[in-house]
mmCIF file of N, CA and C and ligand atoms in Angstrom:
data_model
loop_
_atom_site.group_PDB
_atom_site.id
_atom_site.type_symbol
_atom_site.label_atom_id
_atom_site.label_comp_id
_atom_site.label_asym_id
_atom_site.label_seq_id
_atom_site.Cartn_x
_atom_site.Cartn_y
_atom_site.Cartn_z
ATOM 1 N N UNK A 530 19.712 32.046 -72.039
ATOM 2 C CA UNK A 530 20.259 31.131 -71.042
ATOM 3 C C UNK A 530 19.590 31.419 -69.705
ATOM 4 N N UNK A 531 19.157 30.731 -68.713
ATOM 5 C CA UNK A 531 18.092 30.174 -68.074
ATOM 6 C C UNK A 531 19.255 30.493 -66.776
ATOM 7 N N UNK A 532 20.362 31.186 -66.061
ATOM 8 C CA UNK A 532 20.832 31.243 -64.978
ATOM 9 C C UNK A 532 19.973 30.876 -63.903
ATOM 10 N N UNK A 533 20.751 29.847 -62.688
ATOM 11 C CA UNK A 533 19.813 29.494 -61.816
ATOM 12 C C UNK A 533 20.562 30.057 -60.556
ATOM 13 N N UNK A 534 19.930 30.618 -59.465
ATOM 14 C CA UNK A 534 21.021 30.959 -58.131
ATOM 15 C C UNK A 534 20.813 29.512 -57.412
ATOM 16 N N UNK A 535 22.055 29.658 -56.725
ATOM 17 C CA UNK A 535 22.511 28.478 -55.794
ATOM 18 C C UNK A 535 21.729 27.973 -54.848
ATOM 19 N N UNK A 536 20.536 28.688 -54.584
ATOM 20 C CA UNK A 536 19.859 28.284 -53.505
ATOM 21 C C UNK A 536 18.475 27.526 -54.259
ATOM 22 N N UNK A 537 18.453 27.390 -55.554
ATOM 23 C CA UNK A 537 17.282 27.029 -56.193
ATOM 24 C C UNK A 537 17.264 25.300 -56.646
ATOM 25 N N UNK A 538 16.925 24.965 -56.482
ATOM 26 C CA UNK A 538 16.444 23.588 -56.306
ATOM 27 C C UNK A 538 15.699 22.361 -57.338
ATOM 28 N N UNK A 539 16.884 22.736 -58.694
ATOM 29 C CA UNK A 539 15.992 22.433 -60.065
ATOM 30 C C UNK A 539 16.777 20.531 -60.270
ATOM 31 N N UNK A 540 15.965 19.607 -60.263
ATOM 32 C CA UNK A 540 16.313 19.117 -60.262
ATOM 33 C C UNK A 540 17.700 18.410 -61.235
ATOM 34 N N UNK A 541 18.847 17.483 -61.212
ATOM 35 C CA UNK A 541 19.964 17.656 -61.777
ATOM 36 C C UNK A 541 19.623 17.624 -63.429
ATOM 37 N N UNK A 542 19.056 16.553 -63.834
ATOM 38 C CA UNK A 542 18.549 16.269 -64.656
ATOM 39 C C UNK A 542 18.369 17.511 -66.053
ATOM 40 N N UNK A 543 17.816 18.601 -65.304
ATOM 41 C CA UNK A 543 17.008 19.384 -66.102
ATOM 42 C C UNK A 543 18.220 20.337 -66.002
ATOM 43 N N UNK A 544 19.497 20.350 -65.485
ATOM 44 C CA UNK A 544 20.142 21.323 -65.462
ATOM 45 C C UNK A 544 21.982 20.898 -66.496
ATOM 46 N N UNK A 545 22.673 22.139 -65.910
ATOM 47 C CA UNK A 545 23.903 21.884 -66.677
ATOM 48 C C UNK A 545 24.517 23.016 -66.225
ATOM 49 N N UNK A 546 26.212 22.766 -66.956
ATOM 50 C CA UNK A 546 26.895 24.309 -66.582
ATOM 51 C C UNK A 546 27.226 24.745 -67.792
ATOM 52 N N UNK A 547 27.167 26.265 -68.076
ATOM 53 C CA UNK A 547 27.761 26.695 -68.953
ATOM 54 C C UNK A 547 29.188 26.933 -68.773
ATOM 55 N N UNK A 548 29.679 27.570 -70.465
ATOM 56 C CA UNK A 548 31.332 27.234 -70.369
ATOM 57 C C UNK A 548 31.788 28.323 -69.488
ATOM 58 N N UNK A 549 30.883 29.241 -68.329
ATOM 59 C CA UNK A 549 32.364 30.294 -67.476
ATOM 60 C C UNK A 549 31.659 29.148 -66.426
ATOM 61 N N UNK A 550 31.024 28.341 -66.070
ATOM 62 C CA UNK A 550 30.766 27.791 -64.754
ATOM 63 C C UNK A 550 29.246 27.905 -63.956
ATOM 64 N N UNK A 551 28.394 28.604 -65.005
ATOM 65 C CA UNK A 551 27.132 29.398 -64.291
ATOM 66 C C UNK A 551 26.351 27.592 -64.052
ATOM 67 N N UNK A 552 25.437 27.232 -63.419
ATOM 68 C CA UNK A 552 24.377 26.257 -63.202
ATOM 69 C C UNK A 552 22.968 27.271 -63.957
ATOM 70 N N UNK A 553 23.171 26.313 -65.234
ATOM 71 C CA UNK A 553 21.998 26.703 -66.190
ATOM 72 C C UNK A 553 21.146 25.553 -66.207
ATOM 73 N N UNK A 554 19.708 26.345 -66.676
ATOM 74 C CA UNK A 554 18.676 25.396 -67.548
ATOM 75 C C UNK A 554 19.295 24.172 -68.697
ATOM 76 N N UNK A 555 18.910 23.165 -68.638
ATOM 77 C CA UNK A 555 19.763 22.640 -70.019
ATOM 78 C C UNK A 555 18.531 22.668 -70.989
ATOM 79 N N UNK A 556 19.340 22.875 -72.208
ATOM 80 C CA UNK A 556 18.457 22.744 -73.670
ATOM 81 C C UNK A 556 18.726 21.462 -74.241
ATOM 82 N N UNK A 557 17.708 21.306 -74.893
ATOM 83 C CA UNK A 557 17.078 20.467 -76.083
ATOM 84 C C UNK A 557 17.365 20.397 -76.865
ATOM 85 N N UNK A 558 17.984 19.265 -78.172
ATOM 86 C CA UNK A 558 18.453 19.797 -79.280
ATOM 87 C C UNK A 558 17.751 20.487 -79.923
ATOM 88 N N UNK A 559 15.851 20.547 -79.838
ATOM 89 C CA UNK A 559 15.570 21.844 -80.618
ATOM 90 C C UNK A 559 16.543 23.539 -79.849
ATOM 91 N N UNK A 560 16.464 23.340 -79.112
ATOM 92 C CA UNK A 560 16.986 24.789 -78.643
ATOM 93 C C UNK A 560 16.615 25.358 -77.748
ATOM 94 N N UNK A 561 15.466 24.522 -77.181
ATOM 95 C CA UNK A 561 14.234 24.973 -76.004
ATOM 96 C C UNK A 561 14.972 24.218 -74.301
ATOM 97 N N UNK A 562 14.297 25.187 -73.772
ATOM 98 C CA UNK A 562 14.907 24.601 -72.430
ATOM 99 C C UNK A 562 14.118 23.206 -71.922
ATOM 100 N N UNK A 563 14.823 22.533 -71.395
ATOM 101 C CA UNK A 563 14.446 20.782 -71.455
ATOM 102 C C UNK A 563 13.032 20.361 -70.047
ATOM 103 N N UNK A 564 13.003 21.487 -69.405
ATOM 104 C CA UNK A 564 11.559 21.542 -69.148
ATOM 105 C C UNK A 564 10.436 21.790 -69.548
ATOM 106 N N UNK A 565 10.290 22.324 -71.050
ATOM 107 C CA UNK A 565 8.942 23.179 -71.849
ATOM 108 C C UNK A 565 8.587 21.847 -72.194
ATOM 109 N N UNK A 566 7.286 21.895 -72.173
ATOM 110 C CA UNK A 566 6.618 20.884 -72.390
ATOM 111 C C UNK A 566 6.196 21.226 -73.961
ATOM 112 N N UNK A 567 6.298 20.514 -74.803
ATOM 113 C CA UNK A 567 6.348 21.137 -75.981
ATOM 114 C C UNK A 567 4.994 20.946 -76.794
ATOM 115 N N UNK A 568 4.469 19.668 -76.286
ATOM 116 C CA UNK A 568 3.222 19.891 -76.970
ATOM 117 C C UNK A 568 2.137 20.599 -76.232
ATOM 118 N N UNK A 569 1.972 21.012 -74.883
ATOM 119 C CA UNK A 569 1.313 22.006 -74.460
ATOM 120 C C UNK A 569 1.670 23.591 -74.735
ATOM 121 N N UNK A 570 2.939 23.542 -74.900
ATOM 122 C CA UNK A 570 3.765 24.554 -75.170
ATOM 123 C C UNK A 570 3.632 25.471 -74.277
ATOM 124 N N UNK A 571 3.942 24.851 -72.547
ATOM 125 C CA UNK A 571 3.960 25.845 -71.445
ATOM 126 C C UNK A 571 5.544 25.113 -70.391
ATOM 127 N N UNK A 572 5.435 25.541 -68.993
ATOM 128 C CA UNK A 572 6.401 24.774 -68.142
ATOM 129 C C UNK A 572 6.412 23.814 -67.456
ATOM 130 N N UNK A 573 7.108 22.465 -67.879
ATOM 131 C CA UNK A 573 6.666 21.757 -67.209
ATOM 132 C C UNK A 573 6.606 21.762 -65.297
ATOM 133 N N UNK A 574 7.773 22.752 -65.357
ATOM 134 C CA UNK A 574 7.571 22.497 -63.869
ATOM 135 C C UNK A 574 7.258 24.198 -63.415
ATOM 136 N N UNK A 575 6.398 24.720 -63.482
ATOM 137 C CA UNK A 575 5.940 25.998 -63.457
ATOM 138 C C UNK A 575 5.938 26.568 -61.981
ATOM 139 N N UNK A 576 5.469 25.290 -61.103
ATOM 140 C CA UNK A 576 4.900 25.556 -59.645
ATOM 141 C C UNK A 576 6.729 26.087 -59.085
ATOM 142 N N UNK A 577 7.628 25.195 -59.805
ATOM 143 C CA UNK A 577 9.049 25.641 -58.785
ATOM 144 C C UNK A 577 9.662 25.932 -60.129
ATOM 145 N N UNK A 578 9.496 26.970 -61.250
ATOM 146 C CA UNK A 578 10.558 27.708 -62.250
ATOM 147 C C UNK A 578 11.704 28.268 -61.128
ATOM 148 N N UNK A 579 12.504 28.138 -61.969
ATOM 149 C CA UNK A 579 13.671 29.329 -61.795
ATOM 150 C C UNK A 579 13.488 30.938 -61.254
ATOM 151 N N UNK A 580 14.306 31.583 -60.683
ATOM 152 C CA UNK A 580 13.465 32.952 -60.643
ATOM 153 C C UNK A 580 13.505 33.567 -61.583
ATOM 154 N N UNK A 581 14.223 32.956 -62.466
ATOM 155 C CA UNK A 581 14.527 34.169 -63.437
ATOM 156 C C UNK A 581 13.197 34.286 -64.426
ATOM 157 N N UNK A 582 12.869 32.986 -64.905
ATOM 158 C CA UNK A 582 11.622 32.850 -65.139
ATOM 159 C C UNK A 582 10.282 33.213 -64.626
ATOM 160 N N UNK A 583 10.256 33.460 -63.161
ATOM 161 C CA UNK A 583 9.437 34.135 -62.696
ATOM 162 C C UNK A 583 8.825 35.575 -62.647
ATOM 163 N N UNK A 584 10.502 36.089 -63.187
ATOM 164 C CA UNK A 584 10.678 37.544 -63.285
ATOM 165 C C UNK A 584 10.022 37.525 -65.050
ATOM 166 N N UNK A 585 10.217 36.694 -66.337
ATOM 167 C CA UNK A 585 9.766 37.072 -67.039
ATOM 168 C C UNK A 585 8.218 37.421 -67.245
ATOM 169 N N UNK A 586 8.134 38.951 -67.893
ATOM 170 C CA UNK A 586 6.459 39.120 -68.286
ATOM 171 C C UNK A 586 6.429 38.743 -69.296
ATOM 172 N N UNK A 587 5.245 37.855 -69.496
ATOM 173 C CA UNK A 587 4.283 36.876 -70.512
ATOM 174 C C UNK A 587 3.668 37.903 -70.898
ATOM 175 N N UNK A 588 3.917 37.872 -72.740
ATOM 176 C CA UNK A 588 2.966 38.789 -73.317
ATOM 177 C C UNK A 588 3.626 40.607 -73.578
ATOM 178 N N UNK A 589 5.045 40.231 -72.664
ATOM 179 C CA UNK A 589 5.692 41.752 -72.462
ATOM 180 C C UNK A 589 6.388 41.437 -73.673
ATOM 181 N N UNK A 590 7.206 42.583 -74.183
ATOM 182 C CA UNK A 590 8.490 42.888 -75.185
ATOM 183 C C UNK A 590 8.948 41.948 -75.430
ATOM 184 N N UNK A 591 10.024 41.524 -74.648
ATOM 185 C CA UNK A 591 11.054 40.077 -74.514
ATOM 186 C C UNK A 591 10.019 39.086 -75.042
ATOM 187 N N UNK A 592 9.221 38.807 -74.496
ATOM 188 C CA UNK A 592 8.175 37.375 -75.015
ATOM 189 C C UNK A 592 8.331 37.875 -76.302
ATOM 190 N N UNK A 593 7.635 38.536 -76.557
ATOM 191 C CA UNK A 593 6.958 38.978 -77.872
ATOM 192 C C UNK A 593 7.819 38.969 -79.140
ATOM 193 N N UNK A 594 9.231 39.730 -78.690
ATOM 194 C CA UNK A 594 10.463 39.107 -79.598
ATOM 195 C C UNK A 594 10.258 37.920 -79.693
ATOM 196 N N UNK A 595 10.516 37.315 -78.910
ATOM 197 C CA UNK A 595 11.108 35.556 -78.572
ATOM 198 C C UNK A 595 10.206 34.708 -79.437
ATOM 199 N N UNK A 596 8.982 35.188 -79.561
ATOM 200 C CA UNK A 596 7.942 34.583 -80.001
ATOM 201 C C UNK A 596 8.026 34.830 -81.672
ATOM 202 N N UNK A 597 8.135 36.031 -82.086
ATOM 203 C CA UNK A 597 8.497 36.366 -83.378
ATOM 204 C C UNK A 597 9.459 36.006 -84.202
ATOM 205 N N UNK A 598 10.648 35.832 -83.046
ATOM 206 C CA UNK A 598 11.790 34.908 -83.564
ATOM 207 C C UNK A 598 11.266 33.319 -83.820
ATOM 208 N N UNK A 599 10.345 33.163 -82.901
ATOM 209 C CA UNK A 599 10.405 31.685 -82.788
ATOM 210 C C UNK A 599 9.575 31.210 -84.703
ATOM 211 N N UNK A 600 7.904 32.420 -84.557
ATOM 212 C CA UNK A 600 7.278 32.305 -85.995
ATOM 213 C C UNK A 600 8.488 32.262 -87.436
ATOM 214 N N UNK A 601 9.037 33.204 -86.633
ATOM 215 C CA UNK A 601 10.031 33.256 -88.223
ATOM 216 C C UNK A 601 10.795 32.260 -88.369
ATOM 217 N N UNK A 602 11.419 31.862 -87.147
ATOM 218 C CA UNK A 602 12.146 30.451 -87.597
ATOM 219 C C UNK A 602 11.370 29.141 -88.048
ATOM 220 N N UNK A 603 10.389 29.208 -87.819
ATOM 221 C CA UNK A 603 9.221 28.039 -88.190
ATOM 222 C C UNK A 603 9.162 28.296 -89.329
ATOM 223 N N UNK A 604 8.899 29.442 -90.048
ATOM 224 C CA UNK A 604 8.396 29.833 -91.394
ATOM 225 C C UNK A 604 9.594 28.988 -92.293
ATOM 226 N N UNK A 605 10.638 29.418 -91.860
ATOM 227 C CA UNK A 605 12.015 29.520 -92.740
ATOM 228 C C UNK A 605 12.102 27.643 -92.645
ATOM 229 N N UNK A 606 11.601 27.673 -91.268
ATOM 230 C CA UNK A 606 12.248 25.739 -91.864
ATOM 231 C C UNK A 606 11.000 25.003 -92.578
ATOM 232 N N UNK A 607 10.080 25.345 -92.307
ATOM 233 C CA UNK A 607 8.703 24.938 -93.187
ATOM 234 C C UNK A 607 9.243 25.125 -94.789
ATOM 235 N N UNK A 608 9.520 26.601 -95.680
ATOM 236 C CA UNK A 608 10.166 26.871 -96.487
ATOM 237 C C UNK A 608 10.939 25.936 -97.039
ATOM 238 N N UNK A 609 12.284 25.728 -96.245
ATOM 239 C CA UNK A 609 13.260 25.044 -97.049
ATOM 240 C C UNK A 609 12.763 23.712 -96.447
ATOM 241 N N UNK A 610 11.775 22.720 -95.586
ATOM 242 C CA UNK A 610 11.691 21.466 -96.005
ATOM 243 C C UNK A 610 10.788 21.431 -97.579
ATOM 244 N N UNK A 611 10.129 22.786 -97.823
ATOM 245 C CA UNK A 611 9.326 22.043 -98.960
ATOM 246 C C UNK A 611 9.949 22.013 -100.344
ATOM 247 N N UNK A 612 11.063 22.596 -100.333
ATOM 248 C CA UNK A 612 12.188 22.832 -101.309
ATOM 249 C C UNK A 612 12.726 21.204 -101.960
HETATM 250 S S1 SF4 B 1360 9.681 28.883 -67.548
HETATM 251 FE FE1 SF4 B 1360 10.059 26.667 -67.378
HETATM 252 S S2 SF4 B 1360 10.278 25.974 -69.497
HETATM 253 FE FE2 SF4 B 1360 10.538 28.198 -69.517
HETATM 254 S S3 SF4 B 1360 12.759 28.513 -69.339
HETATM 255 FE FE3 SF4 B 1360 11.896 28.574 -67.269
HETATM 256 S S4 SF4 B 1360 12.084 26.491 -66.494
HETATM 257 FE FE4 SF4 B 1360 12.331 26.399 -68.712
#
């Protein structure tokens, strides 16, 4: 979940609240936050991300999970569509 502070400036559109009240990123029914541009597969709005996003390292741990999660979930639905 994509927390945004109050002073950040994401337009409404791309946002939402979660259920205690936080002003989050909104997702996609894939699951992705509704700014990733999906067929480039980067941000669409990169120049003004979130900070929190700013704070993530590309290529660090966290990515690298995220990313592994992401292969494996691809695998598994590739799998059972060919079923
Ligand atoms: S970097 Fe961009 S696409 Fe990724 S979570 Fe943040 S706002 Fe969304």
């Amino acid at each position: 979940m994509v927390v945004l502070q109050p002073e950040e400036s994401i337009p409404d559109h791309l946002t939402t609240y979660s259920p205690k009240g936080y002003r989050v990123m909104k997702r996609g029914e894939d699951g992705w936050c509704v700014a990733m541009n999906s067929v480039q597969m980067n941000c669409g709005i990169y120049e003004t991300r979130p900070a929190v996003c700013r704070r993530f390292v590309m290529n660090g741990p966290y990515c690298r999970a995220i990313r592994e999660d992401y292969s494996r979930d691809a695998a598994k639905a590739l799998q059972e569509s060919a079923r």
